[in-house]
Tab-separated table of C-alpha atoms and ligand atoms in Angstrom:
chain	number	residue	atom	x	y	z
A	1	UNK	CA	-42.391	32.930	96.862
A	2	UNK	CA	-42.249	34.815	93.562
A	3	UNK	CA	-40.327	31.878	92.114
A	4	UNK	CA	-43.214	29.494	92.862
A	5	UNK	CA	-45.000	28.487	89.698
A	6	UNK	CA	-48.725	28.390	89.035
A	7	UNK	CA	-48.247	24.726	88.155
A	8	UNK	CA	-46.926	24.017	91.673
A	9	UNK	CA	-49.916	25.762	93.230
A	10	UNK	CA	-52.282	23.701	91.079
A	11	UNK	CA	-50.579	20.541	92.300
A	12	UNK	CA	-50.944	21.672	95.914
A	13	UNK	CA	-54.668	22.356	95.321
A	14	UNK	CA	-55.156	18.873	93.861
A	15	UNK	CA	-53.294	17.231	96.765
A	16	UNK	CA	-55.400	19.201	99.268
A	17	UNK	CA	-58.617	18.079	97.567
A	18	UNK	CA	-57.681	14.411	97.225
A	19	UNK	CA	-55.402	14.168	100.265
A	20	UNK	CA	-53.284	11.927	98.107
A	21	UNK	CA	-50.238	12.412	95.865
A	22	UNK	CA	-51.313	9.495	93.662
A	23	UNK	CA	-54.794	10.808	92.968
A	24	UNK	CA	-53.511	14.360	92.464
A	25	UNK	CA	-51.044	12.978	89.907
A	26	UNK	CA	-53.849	11.072	88.147
A	27	UNK	CA	-56.083	14.134	87.974
A	28	UNK	CA	-53.329	16.293	86.529
A	29	UNK	CA	-52.017	13.559	84.204
A	30	UNK	CA	-48.600	13.650	85.831
A	31	UNK	CA	-46.403	10.942	87.279
A	32	UNK	CA	-46.204	10.639	91.036
A	33	UNK	CA	-42.435	11.424	91.119
A	34	UNK	CA	-43.164	14.694	89.239
A	35	UNK	CA	-45.808	15.637	91.815
A	36	UNK	CA	-43.447	14.831	94.706
A	37	UNK	CA	-40.592	16.729	93.056
A	38	UNK	CA	-42.729	19.846	92.483
A	39	UNK	CA	-43.963	19.799	96.089
A	40	UNK	CA	-40.396	19.408	97.322
A	41	UNK	CA	-39.332	22.477	95.328
A	42	UNK	CA	-42.309	24.515	96.559
A	43	UNK	CA	-41.559	23.520	100.162
A	44	UNK	CA	-37.901	24.558	99.715
A	45	UNK	CA	-38.942	27.920	98.276
A	46	UNK	CA	-41.236	28.581	101.199
A	47	UNK	CA	-38.817	27.183	103.719
A	48	UNK	CA	-41.447	25.431	105.802
A	49	UNK	CA	-43.395	22.173	105.391
A	50	UNK	CA	-46.733	22.491	103.552
A	51	UNK	CA	-48.001	18.957	104.013
A	52	UNK	CA	-47.788	16.490	106.867
A	53	UNK	CA	-48.667	12.833	106.964
A	54	UNK	CA	-50.448	11.319	109.951
A	55	UNK	CA	-50.818	7.570	109.511
A	56	UNK	CA	-51.979	7.163	105.941
A	57	UNK	CA	-53.731	10.553	105.728
A	58	UNK	CA	-52.201	13.738	104.345
A	59	UNK	CA	-52.963	17.107	105.953
A	60	UNK	CA	-51.971	20.639	105.075
A	61	UNK	CA	-49.949	22.425	107.721
A	62	UNK	CA	-50.998	25.931	108.744
A	63	UNK	CA	-48.508	27.325	106.218
A	64	UNK	CA	-49.903	24.919	103.603
A	65	UNK	CA	-53.421	26.235	104.256
A	66	UNK	CA	-52.213	29.846	103.859
A	67	UNK	CA	-50.552	28.987	100.548
A	68	UNK	CA	-53.743	27.204	99.445
A	69	UNK	CA	-55.889	30.261	100.276
A	70	UNK	CA	-53.583	32.472	98.202
A	71	UNK	CA	-53.665	29.930	95.420
A	72	UNK	CA	-57.506	29.873	95.385
A	73	UNK	CA	-57.511	33.668	95.137
A	74	UNK	CA	-55.128	33.528	92.159
A	75	UNK	CA	-57.175	30.801	90.401
A	76	UNK	CA	-60.368	32.731	91.008
A	77	UNK	CA	-58.851	35.943	89.635
A	78	UNK	CA	-57.631	34.140	86.514
A	79	UNK	CA	-61.076	32.589	85.935
A	80	UNK	CA	-62.673	36.031	86.232
A	81	UNK	CA	-60.101	37.383	83.792
A	82	UNK	CA	-60.982	34.599	81.371
A	83	UNK	CA	-64.696	35.476	81.637
A	84	UNK	CA	-63.921	39.167	81.069
A	85	UNK	CA	-61.850	38.313	77.997
A	86	UNK	CA	-64.683	36.129	76.677
A	87	UNK	CA	-67.095	38.998	77.277
A	88	UNK	CA	-64.821	41.348	75.376
A	89	UNK	CA	-64.780	38.870	72.514
A	90	UNK	CA	-68.601	38.745	72.726
A	91	UNK	CA	-68.574	35.002	73.416
A	92	UNK	CA	-71.368	33.255	75.287
A	93	UNK	CA	-68.990	31.238	77.336
A	94	UNK	CA	-67.198	31.332	80.600
A	95	UNK	CA	-67.835	30.487	84.180
A	96	UNK	CA	-70.932	31.330	86.169
A	97	UNK	CA	-70.647	31.023	89.905
A	98	UNK	CA	-73.879	30.885	91.925
A	99	UNK	CA	-74.258	30.814	95.697
A	100	UNK	CA	-77.523	29.534	97.114
A	101	UNK	CA	-78.813	28.908	100.576
A	102	UNK	CA	-79.368	25.290	101.613
A	103	UNK	CA	-83.092	25.949	101.174
A	104	UNK	CA	-82.880	27.716	97.789
A	105	UNK	CA	-80.987	24.667	96.530
A	106	UNK	CA	-84.390	22.974	96.187
A	107	UNK	CA	-85.157	25.076	93.137
A	108	UNK	CA	-81.992	26.655	91.686
A	109	UNK	CA	-80.468	23.422	90.302
A	110	UNK	CA	-83.783	22.598	88.626
A	111	UNK	CA	-83.261	25.522	86.259
A	112	UNK	CA	-79.911	24.314	85.099
A	113	UNK	CA	-81.003	21.516	82.746
A	114	UNK	CA	-82.746	23.920	80.359
A	115	UNK	CA	-80.056	26.552	80.826
A	116	UNK	CA	-77.251	24.117	80.035
A	117	UNK	CA	-78.993	22.841	76.882
A	118	UNK	CA	-79.219	26.399	75.599
A	119	UNK	CA	-75.782	27.594	76.674
A	120	UNK	CA	-73.545	24.513	76.855
A	121	UNK	CA	-70.341	26.580	76.829
A	122	UNK	CA	-71.196	28.295	80.121
A	123	UNK	CA	-69.772	26.328	83.054
A	124	UNK	CA	-71.962	26.695	86.107
A	125	UNK	CA	-70.713	26.186	89.633
A	126	UNK	CA	-73.085	26.244	92.617
A	127	UNK	CA	-71.929	26.885	96.164
A	128	UNK	CA	-74.514	25.779	98.705
A	129	UNK	CA	-74.391	26.963	102.284
A	130	UNK	CA	-76.632	28.648	104.842
A	131	UNK	CA	-77.837	32.188	104.590
A	132	UNK	CA	-75.235	33.833	106.806
A	133	UNK	CA	-72.450	32.291	104.730
A	134	UNK	CA	-74.133	33.153	101.418
A	135	UNK	CA	-74.237	36.770	102.593
A	136	UNK	CA	-70.561	36.585	103.597
A	137	UNK	CA	-69.750	35.391	100.073
A	138	UNK	CA	-71.814	38.288	98.723
A	139	UNK	CA	-69.940	40.775	100.907
A	140	UNK	CA	-66.645	39.371	99.542
A	141	UNK	CA	-67.977	39.480	95.941
A	142	UNK	CA	-67.064	35.805	95.441
A	143	UNK	CA	-69.832	34.785	93.026
A	144	UNK	CA	-71.919	36.200	90.178
A	145	UNK	CA	-75.366	35.749	91.705
A	146	UNK	CA	-76.731	34.825	95.132
A	147	UNK	CA	-80.063	33.256	96.089
A	148	UNK	CA	-81.763	33.771	99.403
A	149	UNK	CA	-85.167	34.153	100.972
A	150	UNK	CA	-84.119	37.119	103.131
A	151	UNK	CA	-82.631	40.202	101.528
A	152	UNK	CA	-79.505	41.410	103.352
A	153	UNK	CA	-80.143	44.494	105.467
A	154	UNK	CA	-76.685	45.984	105.689
A	155	UNK	CA	-75.343	45.484	102.134
A	156	UNK	CA	-75.996	47.682	99.119
A	157	UNK	CA	-77.524	45.215	96.653
A	158	UNK	CA	-79.792	44.764	93.665
A	159	UNK	CA	-82.726	42.472	94.491
A	160	UNK	CA	-84.710	40.527	91.930
A	161	UNK	CA	-87.735	38.606	93.263
A	162	UNK	CA	-87.757	35.222	91.544
A	163	UNK	CA	-90.689	33.247	92.925
A	164	UNK	CA	-92.880	32.791	95.999
A	165	UNK	CA	-91.423	31.029	99.023
A	166	UNK	CA	-94.228	29.873	101.332
A	167	UNK	CA	-93.063	28.653	104.740
A	168	UNK	CA	-95.273	25.982	106.252
A	169	UNK	CA	-95.587	24.112	109.558
A	170	UNK	CA	-94.492	20.542	108.890
A	171	UNK	CA	-95.494	17.550	111.026
A	172	UNK	CA	-95.564	13.784	110.685
A	173	UNK	CA	-98.698	12.621	108.852
A	174	UNK	CA	-99.674	10.609	111.953
A	175	UNK	CA	-99.315	13.638	114.269
A	176	UNK	CA	-102.563	14.201	116.276
A	177	UNK	CA	-102.811	17.800	115.002
A	178	UNK	CA	-102.671	16.619	111.387
A	179	UNK	CA	-106.398	15.818	111.526
A	180	UNK	CA	-107.390	19.322	112.764
A	181	UNK	CA	-109.678	21.040	110.304
A	182	UNK	CA	-109.938	24.351	112.175
A	183	UNK	CA	-106.807	26.568	112.211
A	184	UNK	CA	-104.526	25.652	115.111
A	185	UNK	CA	-103.650	28.649	117.311
A	186	UNK	CA	-100.070	29.878	117.474
A	187	UNK	CA	-100.143	29.527	121.252
A	188	UNK	CA	-100.962	25.826	120.858
A	189	UNK	CA	-98.179	25.540	118.271
A	190	UNK	CA	-95.639	27.017	120.652
A	191	UNK	CA	-96.341	24.158	123.090
A	192	UNK	CA	-95.242	21.540	120.559
A	193	UNK	CA	-91.684	20.198	120.485
A	194	UNK	CA	-89.953	22.161	117.754
A	195	UNK	CA	-86.920	21.365	115.584
A	196	UNK	CA	-85.099	24.538	114.591
A	197	UNK	CA	-82.448	25.233	111.931
A	198	UNK	CA	-78.989	26.368	113.094
A	199	UNK	CA	-77.901	29.941	113.841
A	200	UNK	CA	-77.109	31.561	110.470
A	201	UNK	CA	-80.040	29.914	108.678
A	202	UNK	CA	-82.435	32.248	106.896
A	203	UNK	CA	-85.365	29.943	107.677
A	204	UNK	CA	-84.520	30.139	111.365
A	205	UNK	CA	-84.380	33.947	111.295
A	206	UNK	CA	-87.815	34.153	109.661
A	207	UNK	CA	-89.323	31.692	112.180
A	208	UNK	CA	-87.753	33.436	115.190
A	209	UNK	CA	-88.878	36.838	113.973
A	210	UNK	CA	-92.445	35.591	113.426
A	211	UNK	CA	-92.778	34.012	116.887
A	212	UNK	CA	-91.089	37.049	118.532
A	213	UNK	CA	-93.541	39.381	116.852
A	214	UNK	CA	-96.322	37.227	118.277
A	215	UNK	CA	-94.647	37.269	121.707
A	216	UNK	CA	-94.333	33.519	121.882
A	217	UNK	CA	-91.329	31.371	122.784
A	218	UNK	CA	-90.751	28.176	120.884
A	219	UNK	CA	-90.229	24.911	122.715
A	220	UNK	CA	-87.049	23.901	120.838
A	221	UNK	CA	-86.036	20.243	121.306
A	222	UNK	CA	-83.164	20.230	118.860
A	223	UNK	CA	-81.269	22.299	116.286
A	224	UNK	CA	-80.137	20.839	112.965
A	225	UNK	CA	-78.239	22.419	110.092
A	226	UNK	CA	-80.046	20.506	107.360
A	227	UNK	CA	-83.624	20.591	106.064
A	228	UNK	CA	-83.358	16.920	105.144
A	229	UNK	CA	-82.265	15.978	108.664
A	230	UNK	CA	-85.154	17.996	110.114
A	231	UNK	CA	-87.614	16.110	107.893
A	232	UNK	CA	-86.224	12.798	109.113
A	233	UNK	CA	-86.449	14.062	112.710
A	234	UNK	CA	-90.112	14.927	112.172
A	235	UNK	CA	-90.818	11.496	110.679
A	236	UNK	CA	-89.020	9.910	113.640
A	237	UNK	CA	-91.357	11.677	116.096
A	238	UNK	CA	-88.906	14.281	117.413
A	239	UNK	CA	-91.240	17.214	116.817
A	240	UNK	CA	-92.524	19.642	114.229
A	241	UNK	CA	-90.830	22.451	112.301
A	242	UNK	CA	-91.347	25.325	109.897
A	243	UNK	CA	-89.770	24.786	106.486
A	244	UNK	CA	-90.004	26.244	103.019
A	245	UNK	CA	-92.629	24.420	100.975
A	246	UNK	CA	-89.884	23.936	98.372
A	247	UNK	CA	-88.155	21.417	100.644
A	248	UNK	CA	-91.200	19.100	100.534
A	249	UNK	CA	-92.720	16.871	97.883
A	250	UNK	CA	-96.113	16.458	99.453
A	251	UNK	CA	-97.773	15.152	96.307
A	252	UNK	CA	-96.122	11.731	96.824
A	253	UNK	CA	-98.679	9.090	97.837
A	254	UNK	CA	-98.247	7.807	101.406
A	255	UNK	CA	-96.081	10.815	102.299
A	256	UNK	CA	-94.923	10.591	105.935
A	257	UNK	CA	-95.006	14.421	106.198
A	258	UNK	CA	-97.867	16.874	106.105
A	259	UNK	CA	-98.495	20.626	106.525
A	260	UNK	CA	-100.484	21.704	109.575
A	261	UNK	CA	-103.263	24.245	109.316
A	262	UNK	CA	-101.875	26.906	111.679
A	263	UNK	CA	-103.110	30.483	112.010
A	264	UNK	CA	-100.861	32.946	110.178
A	265	UNK	CA	-99.348	30.192	108.016
A	266	UNK	CA	-98.080	29.783	105.363
A	267	UNK	CA	-95.703	32.701	105.869
A	268	UNK	CA	-95.664	34.240	102.410
A	269	UNK	CA	-92.084	35.125	101.555
A	270	UNK	CA	-90.159	35.435	98.301
A	271	UNK	CA	-86.999	34.011	96.834
A	272	UNK	CA	-84.590	36.652	95.593
A	273	UNK	CA	-81.658	36.688	93.212
A	274	UNK	CA	-79.220	39.212	94.652
A	275	UNK	CA	-75.981	40.863	93.522
A	276	UNK	CA	-73.943	43.823	94.745
A	277	UNK	CA	-75.080	47.208	93.450
A	278	UNK	CA	-72.806	48.418	90.673
A	279	UNK	CA	-71.409	44.929	90.002
A	280	UNK	CA	-69.970	44.507	86.519
A	281	UNK	CA	-71.936	41.433	85.450
A	282	UNK	CA	-70.275	39.016	83.025
A	283	UNK	CA	-72.211	38.160	79.857
A	284	UNK	CA	-72.775	34.631	81.268
A	285	UNK	CA	-74.326	36.115	84.439
A	286	UNK	CA	-76.529	38.498	82.460
A	287	UNK	CA	-77.790	35.649	80.275
A	288	UNK	CA	-78.568	33.542	83.358
A	289	UNK	CA	-80.341	36.368	85.185
A	290	UNK	CA	-82.460	37.134	82.152
A	291	UNK	CA	-83.336	33.441	81.750
A	292	UNK	CA	-84.218	33.221	85.431
A	293	UNK	CA	-86.496	36.249	85.413
A	294	UNK	CA	-88.316	35.332	82.230
A	295	UNK	CA	-88.641	31.551	82.586
A	296	UNK	CA	-87.487	30.579	86.084
A	297	UNK	CA	-90.838	30.400	87.798
A	298	UNK	CA	-92.468	28.453	84.979
A	299	UNK	CA	-89.685	25.830	84.986
A	300	UNK	CA	-89.629	25.404	88.774
A	301	UNK	CA	-93.405	25.168	89.113
A	302	UNK	CA	-93.855	22.771	86.187
A	303	UNK	CA	-95.409	19.538	87.560
A	304	UNK	CA	-92.858	16.710	87.662
B	401	PGA	P1	-81.403	28.681	104.895
B	401	PGA	O1	-82.011	29.607	103.749
B	401	PGA	O2	-82.427	28.506	105.983
B	401	PGA	O3	-81.123	27.400	104.169
B	401	PGA	O4	-80.192	29.419	105.381
B	401	PGA	C1	-83.235	30.190	103.739
B	401	PGA	C2	-83.199	31.566	103.115
B	401	PGA	O5	-82.427	31.851	102.216
B	401	PGA	O6	-84.049	32.369	103.546
């Protein structure tokens, strides 16, 4: 394996992404025979097939997936090294890797336009996934900064509150309860058909905790792992849900969704930027964090 070259691993990564030798060759500006030749040599070195073809599709074998995981770790380490070297040279450039929950994605990308104009040499990558997986990434120290609405309980972290995160009860605009002017009781709410986020979602944990504390069981009709899908479910008459206000654009005329006036709501939470305690922040990450804390809220809350 020590004879495998970084170039061969890059080719394997490109093939895995495109599931095609031709497109991998195009991306890397190589000819297809070169790509095939390099993969043949890598396979011989490892002594087991890395790729298999079923019909027209290419798949990595189990060994191929192991090699790919190792290759990602090497690429990641080299990128971090590059950022460290840039920091040592005092350069405002490098790679900034952010991980946000599927709900925080409604505001984090909005900051990037201004940030990119000011620091065009900083490459930003955003990884979007649910809260449990964001916290797994945090535990593995995979990114520079993490965004979530629920601070992790069992990890030693620095927490920076970024902006308010109100959670509201969302219903279709034509829902009978939408016309209620007096606050709707929680008991009444618990009778409604409810669409819940998947296990691992931060929104779900907050909702479950709130209804548990009030000793009420929700009448869950369906679980979905996407805020957008839940909104469509609500519009389609499947039920109601509790979502972050950031997922909604209620100001749009003729909006098919509305917030219900329910006792105890909105649940007033916060969005946090989080990173492991003692983490050696790159210059790019420090610049972003500073930008976020000084201007983030103003940019996100600016009327569109
Ligand atoms: P999620 O995130 O529901 O999209 O996982 C919400 C949060 O971070 O609290």
